[in-house]
Amino acid sequence: MKKAVIFSMVTALVMATVAAVQAQQRDGISIVGSSTVYPFATVVAEKFGKAGTFKAPKIESTGTGGGFKLFCGGVGIQHPDISNASRAIKASEFEACRKNGVTDIVEVKIGYDGIVVANSKKTPALKLTSKDIFLALAKEVPDPKGGENLVANPYKTWKDVNASLPNVKIEVLGPPPTSGTRDAFIELAMEPGALKFEPLKKLSKEDAKKFTKLFSSIREDGAYIEAGENDNLIVQKLGANPNALGIFGFSFLDQNTDKIQGSFVDGNQPTFENIASGKYPLSRPLFFYVKKAHVGVIPGIKEYLAEFTSEKAWGKDGYLSEKGLIPMPDAERKQVAENVKATKAMTEVK
Amino acid sequence: MNNTLSPPAASPPRRTIEIVNRSLKRRYRAERRFRFYGLLAIMLSVLFLALLFASIVGKGYSAFWQTSIRLAIFFDPEVIKKDTLVNADYAALVRESLFKRFPQVEERQDKRQLTSMLSSGSVYRLRDMVLQDPDLVGKTAEVWLPADDDMDMLIKGHFRRDLPESERRVSDKQIAWIERLEAEGRLERRFNTMFLTAGDSREPELAGIWGAVSGSFFTLVITLVLSFPIGVAAAVYLEEFAKKNRWTDLIEVNINNLAAVPSIVFGLLGLAVFLNFFGLPRSAPLVGGLVLTLMTLPTIIIASRSALTAVPPSIREAALGVGASKMQMVVHHVLPLALPGMLTGTIIGMARALGESAPLLMIGMVAFIVDIPKGFTDSATVLPVQIYLWADSPERAFVERTSAAIMVLLAFLVVMNAGAIILRKKFERRW
Amino acid sequence: MLTLTRMDETALAHTMVETDSKPRSGDDPGKRRVSREIRETVGRVTVDDPRMVCRNVNVYYGDKQAIKNVSVDIGRNEVLAMIGPSGCGKSTFIRCLNRMNDTIDGCRVTGEIILDGTNIYDKSVDVVPLRAQVGMVFQKPNPFPKSIYENVAYGPRIHGLARNKAELDECVETSLRKAGLWEEVKDRLDHPGTGLSGGQQQRLCIARTIAVNPEVILMDEPCSALDPIATSVIEDLIDELRIQYSICIVTHSMQQAARVSQRTAYFHLGDLIEVGPTGRIFTNPSHQLTQDYITGRFG
Ligand SMILES: Nc1ncnc2c1ncn2[C@@H]1O[C@H](COP(=O)(O)OP(=O)(O)O)[C@@H](O)[C@H]1O
Ligand SMILES: [Mg+2]
């Protein structure tokens, strides 16, 4: 008994020491970042690993901001090599990186992701405009009776918002504030919707801060329901409640076309083609960022980049498109691929 | 029942038995009521448990079967050269075989649809076959290859065939081909060994839980090896040796507090201490085990202490009375008697650790990891994290795999808790 | 310290106890009040050939004094019985004799208890050999949850009394024989000790105690949980053991004290009221309290 206790303690100690020594090397690529890019990066990583030459990269889904925090922690094996992002790096993040010695960063734009506003196939698809979306979801809207003042959102049904829409209660299941999808949705749908109103347009020029707060405040009276980070859950709930709408990434629509459909936004439905051509407005670019100092130190980074930017991966008929990534136009792909090949570091944040 | 019991009062004789009889009905009613509530509570919880199990098993059992397609593969020596065994174009072999079977398919678009019926993992299966037996090259063999997850969903009835073509992920042509393969006996639902033996994958038909199970195993080994001896030693010291004073009271309060701290806090602590300070590797079972050790220690200490207090003092006195030293008393008599309780506490702590994912997020174990971890410092994930990741995946086929992984996790938990009961029964002694 | 003056039996101070003036109601002992002045022991506390000598022993549980200034000798090869109403401190006192009170938090002992010329409460004294020398049998039979053999062998084993298995076997056998249990258990030594009957368990505990070959055996109400037949077996056993050991026994049965002991000590609320040869105590007690107790007026 006593011996067993001592023995196990000693073993643990030894193992901890061994591990501390082993921590001095790393043979696989470490990737962190956006949960939106995660489903695409993981596919590449798996193919890359199974090809047999290198270990499959490890990919943590930390969210874009969390990813940059880790990525910008410094240069060295304990810091990740690549950070996925569902938006471009912010100037503040770039600065933080620089402060920690992460000076040379290669930006790789990989394609687009659509954000869909979908409902169950049991009811017809809605034909929305960004104005409708703003009116239905903003916390404060311009007074429907006219005038310049803002009132708490009075709209109860879609018909209230726009006479051409059906007379059903507004009920939207969407991501919580922590989610990148929500940020993108606000930027792509709510802001343009708000700008459709003359007084608000004026406001945006006079008091940008107040305007930002206005269009990014989503109503909290129950019409918008925060459904958590799990998009599958939203899809399931839409099946159970045909009158509800859900907001999530295009890949979830792509995988569930038998159950749900995307609403038209400004005249276009979220199809692969419409997003690729830019007709569908709710789409955002996806990126990843590479620490140049790690290229050539951690084995396989170059090859991973080559795999990701190859036509069979991110091309029009590539395996990433099967997973729902919307490819960039040919010319842009070529441009980015060349940058990657030359590992051209970005000099400033656009 | 004796008359003499009644007090010698003038008032109407009040015999105890009469008073008792009068209240008897009420007492029994109360008892029946209580029993009924108790039964109701049990039935409700059993019902919910049954519902949970039924829904999980109902959704998940089909993941243990996977649609496979049998193809005659010609291991073309033109394609597989001696020096390119590893990275030969095995996909070409599959393509060739399919085109031979469906010679009428000619258009490029159709050919793509045809080849996409098989999993992209088929090539690895063929590669492994050749690597294992290089003599295959030049021969033709009938090989069962996994079907694509969409085909699998179709066969399993998760996709409806009667919907318009545009609304399903499987085209009319593919359905026709599937039906032909089925008629020829080349399509079967076979036991999904991949699910039990493979690591994670983004292709549902290739995804398995073995990577997560191994990760959980390594993590729990660290947790057990550290938390059991430390927990037991701490409990023994506090209970048997430490003087009862303000310091031990303070420690006790803190331990009880720690047991109630949300697990994510331990993750933050682990990040700060093990990763940032000691520089241990991210995503490693070693660190996961350390974090979970912090989390389970209070549970084990509390359980061990109550197991120690449950040892009757007469046994201690008996040992001391024949001249055993305190240490001998503890090691020879108290510990063996307290061990079942300690083990139960430990297993319950372990079971909790097995189901924990929140603290592992902070130390990078919530990650996509293809390779199966082989040691304590390899990148790894754990079962609950795997469940979480799959539940978050868009592919429909991951729905059943999520439930199946939950079944596996539940099975482990049931085994562990049953183990706790068996251990307790086995080591339990009368005194 | 043995330098203490031996108290002369005749020179003992008279009782300072006063009973209150109310007539005794006899059937209501709660009404009797005894003033709480210091009482001195009646009778001769010393013996000619003492094994243990206790002088001015005080025991406190926290602030509460449970034993007040008790002095008494335990003679060689004699059985000293301790009687008294429950809660009077018999157990507390007997547990002082092998320092079992050490295990109780907040228990403090002052005074001297001398064994082989040293005060057992001396800082230099180790309790482990002390307890090997002064064994104890408890009120409730408490065999280890192990086999009969292991129960008896445990003491010799931890003290290293047997050099080999054969010696250990022999030790177990003789101990069980002395405890009068051998014939009953010799075929099932590997059975659990807890599976025996109450009386057998208590004899097993006695065997366990004598297996380490102590010089003094302390017994705290060893028969209180036993039926009369088992009790008489144990009593006979005690009588035999006296030949070899000094025995100190607490009992609440006066008959038992009368049967097994040579000397009897009567405790009352922490005081040692009276000590004397058993025969005299039961036939002709000197102290009122002793008289009241043995005549069954309270207790
Ligand atoms: N562990 C203890 N802590 C505090 N008081 C105690 C303890 N054990 C006994 N006492 C007190 O000491 C007195 C003597 O107890 P005890 O020696 O057990 O009496 P007896 O054995 O004669 O019945 C009682 O008043 C009892 O309440
Ligand atoms: Mg007692």
JSON list of N, CA and C in Angstrom, two decimals, chain A residues 93-134:
[
{"chain": "A", "resi": 93, "resn": "GLU", "atom": "N", "xyz": [-4.71, 44.27, -32.88]},
{"chain": "A", "resi": 93, "resn": "GLU", "atom": "CA", "xyz": [-4.14, 42.93, -32.80]},
{"chain": "A", "resi": 93, "resn": "GLU", "atom": "C", "xyz": [-2.77, 42.89, -33.48]},
{"chain": "A", "resi": 94, "resn": "PHE", "atom": "N", "xyz": [-2.71, 43.56, -34.60]},
{"chain": "A", "resi": 94, "resn": "PHE", "atom": "CA", "xyz": [-1.45, 43.61, -35.33]},
{"chain": "A", "resi": 94, "resn": "PHE", "atom": "C", "xyz": [-0.36, 44.25, -34.47]},
{"chain": "A", "resi": 95, "resn": "GLU", "atom": "N", "xyz": [-0.79, 45.27, -33.76]},
{"chain": "A", "resi": 95, "resn": "GLU", "atom": "CA", "xyz": [0.14, 45.99, -32.88]},
{"chain": "A", "resi": 95, "resn": "GLU", "atom": "C", "xyz": [0.60, 45.09, -31.73]},
{"chain": "A", "resi": 96, "resn": "ALA", "atom": "N", "xyz": [-0.38, 44.35, -31.17]},
{"chain": "A", "resi": 96, "resn": "ALA", "atom": "CA", "xyz": [-0.06, 43.44, -30.06]},
{"chain": "A", "resi": 96, "resn": "ALA", "atom": "C", "xyz": [0.95, 42.39, -30.53]},
{"chain": "A", "resi": 97, "resn": "CYS", "atom": "N", "xyz": [0.76, 41.89, -31.72]},
{"chain": "A", "resi": 97, "resn": "CYS", "atom": "CA", "xyz": [1.67, 40.90, -32.30]},
{"chain": "A", "resi": 97, "resn": "CYS", "atom": "C", "xyz": [3.08, 41.49, -32.38]},
{"chain": "A", "resi": 98, "resn": "ARG", "atom": "N", "xyz": [3.12, 42.69, -32.93]},
{"chain": "A", "resi": 98, "resn": "ARG", "atom": "CA", "xyz": [4.40, 43.36, -33.14]},
{"chain": "A", "resi": 98, "resn": "ARG", "atom": "C", "xyz": [5.15, 43.53, -31.81]},
{"chain": "A", "resi": 99, "resn": "LYS", "atom": "N", "xyz": [4.38, 43.89, -30.79]},
{"chain": "A", "resi": 99, "resn": "LYS", "atom": "CA", "xyz": [4.99, 44.12, -29.48]},
{"chain": "A", "resi": 99, "resn": "LYS", "atom": "C", "xyz": [5.65, 42.86, -28.94]},
{"chain": "A", "resi": 100, "resn": "ASN", "atom": "N", "xyz": [5.05, 41.71, -29.27]},
{"chain": "A", "resi": 100, "resn": "ASN", "atom": "CA", "xyz": [5.58, 40.45, -28.77]},
{"chain": "A", "resi": 100, "resn": "ASN", "atom": "C", "xyz": [6.58, 39.81, -29.72]},
{"chain": "A", "resi": 101, "resn": "GLY", "atom": "N", "xyz": [7.02, 40.58, -30.69]},
{"chain": "A", "resi": 101, "resn": "GLY", "atom": "CA", "xyz": [8.05, 40.07, -31.59]},
{"chain": "A", "resi": 101, "resn": "GLY", "atom": "C", "xyz": [7.50, 39.33, -32.79]},
{"chain": "A", "resi": 102, "resn": "VAL", "atom": "N", "xyz": [6.18, 39.27, -32.91]},
{"chain": "A", "resi": 102, "resn": "VAL", "atom": "CA", "xyz": [5.60, 38.62, -34.09]},
{"chain": "A", "resi": 102, "resn": "VAL", "atom": "C", "xyz": [5.44, 39.70, -35.16]},
{"chain": "A", "resi": 103, "resn": "THR", "atom": "N", "xyz": [6.52, 39.94, -35.87]},
{"chain": "A", "resi": 103, "resn": "THR", "atom": "CA", "xyz": [6.51, 41.09, -36.78]},
{"chain": "A", "resi": 103, "resn": "THR", "atom": "C", "xyz": [6.05, 40.70, -38.17]},
{"chain": "A", "resi": 104, "resn": "ASP", "atom": "N", "xyz": [6.52, 39.55, -38.65]},
{"chain": "A", "resi": 104, "resn": "ASP", "atom": "CA", "xyz": [6.18, 39.19, -40.03]},
{"chain": "A", "resi": 104, "resn": "ASP", "atom": "C", "xyz": [5.03, 38.21, -40.06]},
{"chain": "A", "resi": 105, "resn": "ILE", "atom": "N", "xyz": [3.90, 38.70, -40.58]},
{"chain": "A", "resi": 105, "resn": "ILE", "atom": "CA", "xyz": [2.70, 37.88, -40.64]},
{"chain": "A", "resi": 105, "resn": "ILE", "atom": "C", "xyz": [2.24, 37.81, -42.09]},
{"chain": "A", "resi": 106, "resn": "VAL", "atom": "N", "xyz": [1.96, 36.60, -42.53]},
{"chain": "A", "resi": 106, "resn": "VAL", "atom": "CA", "xyz": [1.46, 36.43, -43.89]},
{"chain": "A", "resi": 106, "resn": "VAL", "atom": "C", "xyz": [-0.05, 36.27, -43.83]},
{"chain": "A", "resi": 107, "resn": "GLU", "atom": "N", "xyz": [-0.75, 37.16, -44.55]},
{"chain": "A", "resi": 107, "resn": "GLU", "atom": "CA", "xyz": [-2.20, 37.08, -44.56]},
{"chain": "A", "resi": 107, "resn": "GLU", "atom": "C", "xyz": [-2.66, 36.23, -45.74]},
{"chain": "A", "resi": 108, "resn": "VAL", "atom": "N", "xyz": [-3.53, 35.25, -45.46]},
{"chain": "A", "resi": 108, "resn": "VAL", "atom": "CA", "xyz": [-4.04, 34.41, -46.55]},
{"chain": "A", "resi": 108, "resn": "VAL", "atom": "C", "xyz": [-5.55, 34.48, -46.54]},
{"chain": "A", "resi": 109, "resn": "LYS", "atom": "N", "xyz": [-6.11, 35.09, -47.58]},
{"chain": "A", "resi": 109, "resn": "LYS", "atom": "CA", "xyz": [-7.56, 35.10, -47.70]},
{"chain": "A", "resi": 109, "resn": "LYS", "atom": "C", "xyz": [-7.94, 33.80, -48.40]},
{"chain": "A", "resi": 110, "resn": "ILE", "atom": "N", "xyz": [-8.92, 33.08, -47.88]},
{"chain": "A", "resi": 110, "resn": "ILE", "atom": "CA", "xyz": [-9.17, 31.75, -48.43]},
{"chain": "A", "resi": 110, "resn": "ILE", "atom": "C", "xyz": [-10.48, 31.63, -49.18]},
{"chain": "A", "resi": 111, "resn": "GLY", "atom": "N", "xyz": [-11.39, 32.59, -49.03]},
{"chain": "A", "resi": 111, "resn": "GLY", "atom": "CA", "xyz": [-12.67, 32.48, -49.71]},
{"chain": "A", "resi": 111, "resn": "GLY", "atom": "C", "xyz": [-13.73, 33.21, -48.90]},
{"chain": "A", "resi": 112, "resn": "TYR", "atom": "N", "xyz": [-14.97, 32.87, -49.20]},
{"chain": "A", "resi": 112, "resn": "TYR", "atom": "CA", "xyz": [-16.06, 33.57, -48.54]},
{"chain": "A", "resi": 112, "resn": "TYR", "atom": "C", "xyz": [-16.98, 32.60, -47.81]},
{"chain": "A", "resi": 113, "resn": "ASP", "atom": "N", "xyz": [-17.63, 33.15, -46.82]},
{"chain": "A", "resi": 113, "resn": "ASP", "atom": "CA", "xyz": [-18.65, 32.40, -46.12]},
{"chain": "A", "resi": 113, "resn": "ASP", "atom": "C", "xyz": [-19.92, 33.22, -46.20]},
{"chain": "A", "resi": 114, "resn": "GLY", "atom": "N", "xyz": [-21.04, 32.56, -46.50]},
{"chain": "A", "resi": 114, "resn": "GLY", "atom": "CA", "xyz": [-22.30, 33.29, -46.52]},
{"chain": "A", "resi": 114, "resn": "GLY", "atom": "C", "xyz": [-22.99, 33.16, -45.19]},
{"chain": "A", "resi": 115, "resn": "ILE", "atom": "N", "xyz": [-23.69, 34.23, -44.80]},
{"chain": "A", "resi": 115, "resn": "ILE", "atom": "CA", "xyz": [-24.54, 34.12, -43.61]},
{"chain": "A", "resi": 115, "resn": "ILE", "atom": "C", "xyz": [-25.96, 34.05, -44.11]},
{"chain": "A", "resi": 116, "resn": "VAL", "atom": "N", "xyz": [-26.67, 33.02, -43.68]},
{"chain": "A", "resi": 116, "resn": "VAL", "atom": "CA", "xyz": [-28.02, 32.86, -44.22]},
{"chain": "A", "resi": 116, "resn": "VAL", "atom": "C", "xyz": [-29.05, 33.16, -43.15]},
{"chain": "A", "resi": 117, "resn": "VAL", "atom": "N", "xyz": [-30.21, 33.65, -43.64]},
{"chain": "A", "resi": 117, "resn": "VAL", "atom": "CA", "xyz": [-31.37, 33.81, -42.77]},
{"chain": "A", "resi": 117, "resn": "VAL", "atom": "C", "xyz": [-32.36, 32.79, -43.29]},
{"chain": "A", "resi": 118, "resn": "ALA", "atom": "N", "xyz": [-32.49, 31.67, -42.60]},
{"chain": "A", "resi": 118, "resn": "ALA", "atom": "CA", "xyz": [-33.21, 30.54, -43.17]},
{"chain": "A", "resi": 118, "resn": "ALA", "atom": "C", "xyz": [-34.46, 30.22, -42.38]},
{"chain": "A", "resi": 119, "resn": "ASN", "atom": "N", "xyz": [-35.38, 29.53, -43.05]},
{"chain": "A", "resi": 119, "resn": "ASN", "atom": "CA", "xyz": [-36.55, 29.01, -42.33]},
{"chain": "A", "resi": 119, "resn": "ASN", "atom": "C", "xyz": [-36.88, 27.62, -42.84]},
{"chain": "A", "resi": 120, "resn": "SER", "atom": "N", "xyz": [-37.86, 27.02, -42.20]},
{"chain": "A", "resi": 120, "resn": "SER", "atom": "CA", "xyz": [-38.23, 25.64, -42.54]},
{"chain": "A", "resi": 120, "resn": "SER", "atom": "C", "xyz": [-38.85, 25.59, -43.93]},
{"chain": "A", "resi": 121, "resn": "LYS", "atom": "N", "xyz": [-38.66, 24.44, -44.58]},
{"chain": "A", "resi": 121, "resn": "LYS", "atom": "CA", "xyz": [-39.24, 24.28, -45.91]},
{"chain": "A", "resi": 121, "resn": "LYS", "atom": "C", "xyz": [-40.75, 24.15, -45.86]},
{"chain": "A", "resi": 122, "resn": "LYS", "atom": "N", "xyz": [-41.29, 23.97, -44.65]},
{"chain": "A", "resi": 122, "resn": "LYS", "atom": "CA", "xyz": [-42.74, 23.83, -44.53]},
{"chain": "A", "resi": 122, "resn": "LYS", "atom": "C", "xyz": [-43.46, 25.13, -44.86]},
{"chain": "A", "resi": 123, "resn": "THR", "atom": "N", "xyz": [-42.75, 26.24, -44.81]},
{"chain": "A", "resi": 123, "resn": "THR", "atom": "CA", "xyz": [-43.35, 27.53, -45.16]},
{"chain": "A", "resi": 123, "resn": "THR", "atom": "C", "xyz": [-42.55, 28.12, -46.31]},
{"chain": "A", "resi": 124, "resn": "PRO", "atom": "N", "xyz": [-43.17, 29.02, -47.07]},
{"chain": "A", "resi": 124, "resn": "PRO", "atom": "CA", "xyz": [-42.44, 29.59, -48.22]},
{"chain": "A", "resi": 124, "resn": "PRO", "atom": "C", "xyz": [-41.25, 30.43, -47.77]},
{"chain": "A", "resi": 125, "resn": "ALA", "atom": "N", "xyz": [-40.28, 30.57, -48.68]},
{"chain": "A", "resi": 125, "resn": "ALA", "atom": "CA", "xyz": [-39.11, 31.39, -48.37]},
{"chain": "A", "resi": 125, "resn": "ALA", "atom": "C", "xyz": [-39.52, 32.86, -48.29]},
{"chain": "A", "resi": 126, "resn": "LEU", "atom": "N", "xyz": [-38.88, 33.60, -47.41]},
{"chain": "A", "resi": 126, "resn": "LEU", "atom": "CA", "xyz": [-39.17, 35.02, -47.29]},
{"chain": "A", "resi": 126, "resn": "LEU", "atom": "C", "xyz": [-38.33, 35.80, -48.28]},
{"chain": "A", "resi": 127, "resn": "LYS", "atom": "N", "xyz": [-38.87, 36.91, -48.72]},
{"chain": "A", "resi": 127, "resn": "LYS", "atom": "CA", "xyz": [-38.11, 37.81, -49.58]},
{"chain": "A", "resi": 127, "resn": "LYS", "atom": "C", "xyz": [-37.83, 39.06, -48.76]},
{"chain": "A", "resi": 128, "resn": "LEU", "atom": "N", "xyz": [-36.64, 39.12, -48.20]},
{"chain": "A", "resi": 128, "resn": "LEU", "atom": "CA", "xyz": [-36.30, 40.21, -47.29]},
{"chain": "A", "resi": 128, "resn": "LEU", "atom": "C", "xyz": [-35.40, 41.22, -47.97]},
{"chain": "A", "resi": 129, "resn": "THR", "atom": "N", "xyz": [-35.37, 42.41, -47.39]},
{"chain": "A", "resi": 129, "resn": "THR", "atom": "CA", "xyz": [-34.34, 43.38, -47.76]},
{"chain": "A", "resi": 129, "resn": "THR", "atom": "C", "xyz": [-33.55, 43.67, -46.49]},
{"chain": "A", "resi": 130, "resn": "SER", "atom": "N", "xyz": [-32.40, 44.29, -46.65]},
{"chain": "A", "resi": 130, "resn": "SER", "atom": "CA", "xyz": [-31.64, 44.60, -45.44]},
{"chain": "A", "resi": 130, "resn": "SER", "atom": "C", "xyz": [-32.41, 45.59, -44.57]},
{"chain": "A", "resi": 131, "resn": "LYS", "atom": "N", "xyz": [-33.25, 46.39, -45.21]},
{"chain": "A", "resi": 131, "resn": "LYS", "atom": "CA", "xyz": [-34.09, 47.33, -44.46]},
{"chain": "A", "resi": 131, "resn": "LYS", "atom": "C", "xyz": [-35.07, 46.56, -43.58]},
{"chain": "A", "resi": 132, "resn": "ASP", "atom": "N", "xyz": [-35.69, 45.51, -44.15]},
{"chain": "A", "resi": 132, "resn": "ASP", "atom": "CA", "xyz": [-36.61, 44.70, -43.38]},
{"chain": "A", "resi": 132, "resn": "ASP", "atom": "C", "xyz": [-35.90, 44.08, -42.18]},
{"chain": "A", "resi": 133, "resn": "ILE", "atom": "N", "xyz": [-34.70, 43.58, -42.46]},
{"chain": "A", "resi": 133, "resn": "ILE", "atom": "CA", "xyz": [-33.95, 42.91, -41.40]},
{"chain": "A", "resi": 133, "resn": "ILE", "atom": "C", "xyz": [-33.66, 43.89, -40.27]},
{"chain": "A", "resi": 134, "resn": "PHE", "atom": "N", "xyz": [-33.23, 45.09, -40.65]},
{"chain": "A", "resi": 134, "resn": "PHE", "atom": "CA", "xyz": [-32.93, 46.10, -39.64]},
{"chain": "A", "resi": 134, "resn": "PHE", "atom": "C", "xyz": [-34.19, 46.42, -38.82]}
]
